[in-house]
Amino acid sequence: MSLDVNTLSERFEIPGHVVVKEGPAGLVLLDVTNTLGSSTIALQGAHIMTWAPRGEAPVIWLSPFGKFATGKSIRGGVPICWPWFGPHESDAKLPGHGYARTTMWEVVRTEAVGDSTRLVFRLIENSVTKAQWPHDTEVTLTVTVGQTLSIQLTTTNRSAQAVTLGDALHTYFEVKDVRDIKILGLENCPYIDKVDGQKRKQQQGPVTIDQEVDRIYLESTQDCILDDPGLQRKIRIAKRGSRSTVVWNPWIEKAAKMGDFGENGYLGMVCIESANAADDVISLAPGASHTLDVTYSVER
Ligand code: BG6
């Protein structure tokens, strides 16, 4: 398996659909452009950096102040949290949100599916990842780029023991002004409030944001709608195989500390993460598979 741009170009480029190129800090990128939409995906992390249907403003937020580097997660796009969400439950030294977002993935195939483009990636395990996760699991990501963006993260347990894991598509959505948006679909869900001592609360009405928000909504299997009056659009987040939804905006101080948001960057984004986290982690029997399946679409 070679991750060199020329070899990947020969094997995976499709005229009118996929171009392989080198991006910032030498990251290998797949640029997908078809008649329905466009997206850029980094091989590190199988990280979807951008997506927009043709003629639309970007749907996915990518920080203009992101610091690209090998082994560092990109700020924005769709980071993949796997095989745990948030801090590791017993070892604080292990990376937050797992290692899938900072590890290299290989391209399994690229194909045109009608006017859309499908790409399949597989995580490459190595001695560093094995030391963090000594389980025999295979994880693949299937991305279909078109008028909608459809993503399937599939884990298969190839070991003889049950494996427990958490995952999330930590998607950053672009909004005109986060103070004006509403998130629908989480009404009445219980949630863990990470900015209020992990207290358990219950959502009343739509979610609005006027301060730091970091919540894990449990038992939330419904579609979410991100209603953005500023951009005059609604983004539908339709999901299967996900029982939690994380809503995150760092607000002023935390964004400033993180150093890769820019001065008012936090106002132009919100993360709505389709997840299996906290109470909702997945237990996979030997031989079993689980798919976290999400589709984003823009509605007017
Ligand atoms: C969210 C978490 O999913 O990701 C937050 O709930 C965290 O607690 C945020 O701050 C960003 O994480 P990171 O590791 O990408 O800076």
Short mmCIF file of C-alpha atoms and ligand atoms in Angstrom, two decimals:
data_model
loop_
_atom_site.label_atom_id
_atom_site.label_comp_id
_atom_site.label_asym_id
_atom_site.label_seq_id
_atom_site.Cartn_x
_atom_site.Cartn_y
_atom_site.Cartn_z
CA MET A 1 0.00 0.00 0.00
CA SER A 2 1.50 3.31 -1.06
CA LEU A 3 0.29 6.68 0.18
CA ASP A 4 2.32 8.58 -2.38
CA VAL A 5 0.39 11.19 -4.40
CA ASN A 6 1.48 9.87 -7.81
CA THR A 7 0.58 6.27 -7.05
CA LEU A 8 -2.74 7.29 -5.51
CA SER A 9 -3.49 9.48 -8.55
CA GLU A 10 -2.93 6.57 -10.92
CA ARG A 11 -5.14 4.24 -8.92
CA PHE A 12 -7.93 6.45 -7.65
CA GLU A 13 -8.41 9.52 -9.83
CA ILE A 14 -11.62 9.58 -11.87
CA PRO A 15 -11.98 12.31 -14.52
CA GLY A 16 -14.90 14.58 -13.63
CA HIS A 17 -14.95 13.23 -10.05
CA VAL A 18 -11.68 12.77 -8.13
CA VAL A 19 -8.25 14.44 -8.18
CA VAL A 20 -5.46 13.53 -5.73
CA LYS A 21 -3.16 16.35 -4.64
CA GLU A 22 -0.78 17.46 -1.94
CA GLY A 23 -2.19 19.97 0.55
CA PRO A 24 -0.80 22.03 3.45
CA ALA A 25 1.95 20.37 5.54
CA GLY A 26 2.23 17.65 2.89
CA LEU A 27 -1.20 16.19 3.71
CA VAL A 28 -2.56 14.05 0.87
CA LEU A 29 -5.98 15.32 -0.21
CA LEU A 30 -8.69 13.95 -2.46
CA ASP A 31 -10.59 16.71 -4.22
CA VAL A 32 -14.03 15.56 -5.25
CA THR A 33 -15.98 17.69 -7.72
CA ASN A 34 -18.98 16.45 -9.65
CA THR A 35 -22.07 18.05 -11.18
CA LEU A 36 -23.91 17.89 -7.82
CA GLY A 37 -21.38 19.08 -5.26
CA SER A 38 -17.79 19.18 -4.08
CA SER A 39 -15.70 18.07 -1.14
CA THR A 40 -12.08 17.80 -0.06
CA ILE A 41 -11.00 14.85 2.06
CA ALA A 42 -7.60 14.42 3.77
CA LEU A 43 -6.19 10.89 4.00
CA GLN A 44 -4.97 11.69 7.50
CA GLY A 45 -8.04 10.95 9.59
CA ALA A 46 -10.16 10.29 6.44
CA HIS A 47 -11.06 13.83 7.37
CA ILE A 48 -13.77 15.46 5.27
CA MET A 49 -12.62 19.08 5.25
CA THR A 50 -15.29 20.69 3.08
CA TRP A 51 -18.58 19.91 1.41
CA ALA A 52 -21.14 21.97 -0.46
CA PRO A 53 -23.86 21.08 -2.92
CA ARG A 54 -23.23 22.83 -6.25
CA GLY A 55 -24.13 26.53 -6.06
CA GLU A 56 -24.47 26.51 -2.25
CA ALA A 57 -22.37 28.27 0.38
CA PRO A 58 -20.11 25.83 2.30
CA VAL A 59 -22.13 23.60 4.62
CA ILE A 60 -19.11 22.37 6.57
CA TRP A 61 -17.00 24.88 8.50
CA LEU A 62 -13.22 24.71 8.20
CA SER A 63 -11.20 27.07 10.32
CA PRO A 64 -9.19 29.53 8.20
CA PHE A 65 -6.75 29.57 11.14
CA GLY A 66 -6.31 25.79 11.33
CA LYS A 67 -2.78 24.52 11.96
CA PHE A 68 -2.17 21.65 9.61
CA ALA A 69 0.40 19.11 10.74
CA THR A 70 1.06 15.40 10.58
CA GLY A 71 -0.60 13.71 13.54
CA LYS A 72 -2.68 16.76 14.51
CA SER A 73 -6.43 16.92 14.03
CA ILE A 74 -7.72 19.52 11.59
CA ARG A 75 -9.91 22.24 13.19
CA GLY A 76 -13.22 21.98 11.34
CA GLY A 77 -14.62 19.57 8.79
CA VAL A 78 -15.72 16.15 9.99
CA PRO A 79 -13.21 14.71 12.47
CA ILE A 80 -13.86 11.05 13.22
CA CYS A 81 -13.91 10.25 16.94
CA TRP A 82 -13.09 6.55 17.31
CA PRO A 83 -12.71 4.18 19.19
CA TRP A 84 -13.71 6.39 22.11
CA PHE A 85 -15.44 9.73 22.44
CA GLY A 86 -13.94 12.50 24.64
CA PRO A 87 -11.29 11.53 27.19
CA HIS A 88 -10.32 7.85 27.42
CA GLU A 89 -12.26 6.36 30.34
CA SER A 90 -9.24 5.08 32.28
CA ASP A 91 -6.06 6.56 30.80
CA ALA A 92 -5.89 10.35 30.61
CA LYS A 93 -2.65 10.16 28.61
CA LEU A 94 -4.41 8.70 25.59
CA PRO A 95 -5.62 11.20 22.97
CA GLY A 96 -9.08 12.76 23.41
CA HIS A 97 -11.63 11.39 20.90
CA GLY A 98 -9.35 8.44 20.05
CA TYR A 99 -6.74 8.17 17.33
CA ALA A 100 -8.75 7.71 14.12
CA ARG A 101 -8.76 11.43 13.35
CA THR A 102 -4.97 11.73 13.46
CA THR A 103 -4.00 8.39 11.88
CA MET A 104 -3.52 7.63 8.19
CA TRP A 105 -6.28 5.85 6.33
CA GLU A 106 -5.90 4.08 3.00
CA VAL A 107 -8.16 4.47 0.00
CA VAL A 108 -9.98 1.22 -0.73
CA ARG A 109 -11.79 2.48 -3.84
CA THR A 110 -13.30 5.48 -5.56
CA GLU A 111 -16.25 5.21 -7.93
CA ALA A 112 -18.81 7.29 -9.76
CA VAL A 113 -22.33 6.39 -8.67
CA GLY A 114 -24.55 8.15 -11.18
CA ASP A 115 -23.58 11.81 -10.87
CA SER A 116 -22.34 11.36 -7.27
CA THR A 117 -18.92 10.12 -6.18
CA ARG A 118 -18.30 7.40 -3.62
CA LEU A 119 -15.02 6.90 -1.77
CA VAL A 120 -14.19 4.11 0.66
CA PHE A 121 -11.37 4.40 3.22
CA ARG A 122 -9.91 1.98 5.76
CA LEU A 123 -8.00 2.91 8.91
CA ILE A 124 -4.40 1.68 8.93
CA GLU A 125 -3.44 0.25 12.31
CA ASN A 126 0.20 0.43 13.41
CA SER A 127 2.23 -0.28 16.56
CA VAL A 128 1.18 3.06 18.11
CA THR A 129 -2.54 2.49 17.55
CA LYS A 130 -2.24 -1.15 18.69
CA ALA A 131 -0.69 0.00 21.96
CA GLN A 132 -3.76 2.21 22.55
CA TRP A 133 -6.40 -0.23 21.33
CA PRO A 134 -5.30 -3.86 21.53
CA HIS A 135 -8.45 -5.17 19.82
CA ASP A 136 -8.77 -6.72 16.41
CA THR A 137 -11.27 -4.38 14.78
CA GLU A 138 -11.60 -3.16 11.23
CA VAL A 139 -12.98 0.29 10.56
CA THR A 140 -14.03 1.73 7.22
CA LEU A 141 -15.51 5.02 6.12
CA THR A 142 -17.73 5.34 3.07
CA VAL A 143 -18.37 8.87 1.82
CA THR A 144 -20.81 9.74 -0.97
CA VAL A 145 -20.49 13.28 -2.27
CA GLY A 146 -23.33 14.82 -4.26
CA GLN A 147 -26.36 17.00 -3.60
CA THR A 148 -26.22 15.42 -0.13
CA LEU A 149 -23.24 14.20 1.88
CA SER A 150 -23.64 10.67 3.12
CA ILE A 151 -21.17 9.05 5.53
CA GLN A 152 -21.02 5.52 6.95
CA LEU A 153 -18.50 4.65 9.65
CA THR A 154 -18.46 0.86 10.04
CA THR A 155 -16.65 -1.09 12.75
CA THR A 156 -16.31 -4.87 12.60
CA ASN A 157 -15.12 -6.87 15.57
CA ARG A 158 -12.72 -9.50 14.21
CA SER A 159 -11.65 -10.73 17.66
CA ALA A 160 -13.02 -13.55 19.79
CA GLN A 161 -14.12 -11.21 22.62
CA ALA A 162 -16.83 -8.56 22.78
CA VAL A 163 -15.48 -5.01 22.29
CA THR A 164 -16.97 -1.80 23.68
CA LEU A 165 -16.40 1.40 21.74
CA GLY A 166 -17.61 4.96 21.31
CA ASP A 167 -17.67 6.97 18.09
CA ALA A 168 -18.81 10.24 16.58
CA LEU A 169 -18.79 12.26 13.39
CA HIS A 170 -17.69 15.51 15.00
CA THR A 171 -19.10 17.71 12.22
CA TYR A 172 -18.54 21.48 12.24
CA PHE A 173 -21.40 23.26 10.44
CA GLU A 174 -21.00 26.71 8.96
CA VAL A 175 -23.60 29.22 10.16
CA LYS A 176 -24.02 32.95 9.62
CA ASP A 177 -24.23 33.76 13.34
CA VAL A 178 -24.50 31.01 15.94
CA ARG A 179 -26.48 33.34 18.23
CA ASP A 180 -29.38 33.25 15.74
CA ILE A 181 -29.62 29.54 15.00
CA LYS A 182 -31.96 26.90 16.40
CA ILE A 183 -31.34 23.17 16.57
CA LEU A 184 -34.52 21.12 16.38
CA GLY A 185 -34.92 17.41 17.10
CA LEU A 186 -33.45 17.26 20.61
CA GLU A 187 -36.56 18.47 22.45
CA ASN A 188 -37.16 16.52 25.68
CA CYS A 189 -33.89 14.55 25.40
CA PRO A 190 -31.89 14.04 28.60
CA TYR A 191 -28.37 15.42 28.36
CA ILE A 192 -25.07 15.59 30.19
CA ASP A 193 -23.96 19.18 30.59
CA LYS A 194 -20.15 19.15 30.32
CA VAL A 195 -19.87 22.83 31.25
CA ASP A 196 -21.92 22.38 34.42
CA GLY A 197 -20.12 19.58 36.27
CA GLN A 198 -21.55 16.79 34.06
CA LYS A 199 -25.02 17.42 35.53
CA ARG A 200 -27.88 15.51 33.96
CA LYS A 201 -30.58 17.81 32.57
CA GLN A 202 -33.45 17.69 30.14
CA GLN A 203 -33.79 19.79 27.00
CA GLN A 204 -36.82 22.07 26.82
CA GLY A 205 -37.65 23.29 23.32
CA PRO A 206 -35.08 23.88 20.53
CA VAL A 207 -31.38 24.30 21.38
CA THR A 208 -30.09 27.88 21.10
CA ILE A 209 -26.57 29.11 21.80
CA ASP A 210 -25.57 32.25 23.69
CA GLN A 211 -22.67 30.90 25.78
CA GLU A 212 -20.26 27.95 25.80
CA VAL A 213 -22.24 24.80 25.07
CA ASP A 214 -20.86 21.27 25.44
CA ARG A 215 -23.59 18.68 25.85
CA ILE A 216 -24.08 15.01 25.18
CA TYR A 217 -27.73 14.39 24.37
CA LEU A 218 -28.68 10.82 25.18
CA GLU A 219 -31.42 8.71 23.62
CA SER A 220 -31.42 11.05 20.63
CA THR A 221 -32.02 8.98 17.51
CA GLN A 222 -34.15 11.54 15.65
CA ASP A 223 -33.09 13.70 12.73
CA CYS A 224 -31.81 17.11 13.79
CA ILE A 225 -32.51 20.29 11.86
CA LEU A 226 -30.05 23.19 12.04
CA ASP A 227 -32.20 26.23 11.27
CA ASP A 228 -30.00 29.13 10.16
CA PRO A 229 -32.04 32.25 9.36
CA GLY A 230 -28.86 34.20 8.50
CA LEU A 231 -27.99 31.86 5.60
CA GLN A 232 -31.70 31.26 4.95
CA ARG A 233 -31.29 27.52 5.05
CA LYS A 234 -31.98 24.47 7.14
CA ILE A 235 -29.50 21.61 7.29
CA ARG A 236 -31.04 18.22 7.94
CA ILE A 237 -28.92 15.69 9.83
CA ALA A 238 -30.48 12.28 9.27
CA LYS A 239 -28.87 9.41 11.14
CA ARG A 240 -29.01 5.70 11.91
CA GLY A 241 -26.86 3.73 14.30
CA SER A 242 -26.37 6.76 16.56
CA ARG A 243 -28.03 7.09 19.93
CA SER A 244 -26.35 10.29 21.15
CA THR A 245 -25.91 13.77 19.73
CA VAL A 246 -23.21 16.15 20.91
CA VAL A 247 -23.71 19.89 20.57
CA TRP A 248 -20.60 22.01 21.00
CA ASN A 249 -19.60 25.64 20.66
CA PRO A 250 -16.51 26.81 22.58
CA TRP A 251 -17.65 30.45 22.83
CA ILE A 252 -15.18 33.28 23.46
CA GLU A 253 -12.66 32.18 26.10
CA LYS A 254 -12.28 28.56 25.13
CA ALA A 255 -11.97 29.43 21.42
CA ALA A 256 -9.26 31.96 22.30
CA LYS A 257 -7.38 29.33 24.34
CA MET A 258 -7.60 26.79 21.53
CA GLY A 259 -5.76 29.22 19.27
CA ASP A 260 -7.06 27.95 15.93
CA PHE A 261 -10.47 29.63 15.69
CA GLY A 262 -9.48 33.19 14.81
CA GLU A 263 -10.97 36.12 16.70
CA ASN A 264 -14.68 35.59 16.04
CA GLY A 265 -14.50 32.13 14.50
CA TYR A 266 -16.75 30.62 17.17
CA LEU A 267 -19.66 32.74 15.90
CA GLY A 268 -19.58 31.11 12.46
CA MET A 269 -19.79 27.46 13.50
CA VAL A 270 -21.58 24.89 15.57
CA CYS A 271 -20.74 21.21 16.02
CA ILE A 272 -23.65 18.79 15.89
CA GLU A 273 -22.08 15.40 16.31
CA SER A 274 -23.88 12.16 15.56
CA ALA A 275 -22.40 9.89 18.19
CA ASN A 276 -22.49 6.86 20.44
CA ALA A 277 -21.07 8.30 23.63
CA ALA A 278 -21.38 8.21 27.45
CA ASP A 279 -24.30 5.84 28.30
CA ASP A 280 -24.69 4.98 24.63
CA VAL A 281 -21.36 3.26 23.82
CA ILE A 282 -21.60 0.22 21.55
CA SER A 283 -20.89 -3.35 22.57
CA LEU A 284 -19.86 -5.44 19.57
CA ALA A 285 -20.04 -9.24 19.82
CA PRO A 286 -17.28 -11.26 18.09
CA GLY A 287 -17.84 -11.05 14.33
CA ALA A 288 -20.47 -8.30 14.63
CA SER A 289 -20.44 -4.95 12.81
CA HIS A 290 -21.88 -1.57 13.64
CA THR A 291 -22.49 1.33 11.25
CA LEU A 292 -22.92 4.96 12.18
CA ASP A 293 -24.78 6.28 9.14
CA VAL A 294 -25.39 9.99 8.60
CA THR A 295 -26.71 12.06 5.69
CA TYR A 296 -26.57 15.86 5.53
CA SER A 297 -28.85 17.79 3.20
CA VAL A 298 -29.74 21.44 2.70
CA GLU A 299 -33.39 22.48 2.76
CA ARG A 300 -34.77 25.91 1.86
C1 BG6 B 1 -16.45 18.07 21.66
C2 BG6 B 1 -16.31 17.83 23.14
O1 BG6 B 1 -17.00 16.95 21.06
O2 BG6 B 1 -15.16 18.31 21.09
C3 BG6 B 1 -15.64 19.03 23.76
O3 BG6 B 1 -17.57 17.57 23.70
C4 BG6 B 1 -14.29 19.31 23.09
O4 BG6 B 1 -15.47 18.81 25.15
C5 BG6 B 1 -14.54 19.47 21.59
O5 BG6 B 1 -13.74 20.49 23.61
C6 BG6 B 1 -13.27 19.73 20.78
O6 BG6 B 1 -12.33 18.75 20.99
P1 BG6 B 1 -10.90 18.81 20.34
O7 BG6 B 1 -10.16 17.66 20.93
O8 BG6 B 1 -11.10 18.65 18.84
O9 BG6 B 1 -10.31 20.15 20.66
#
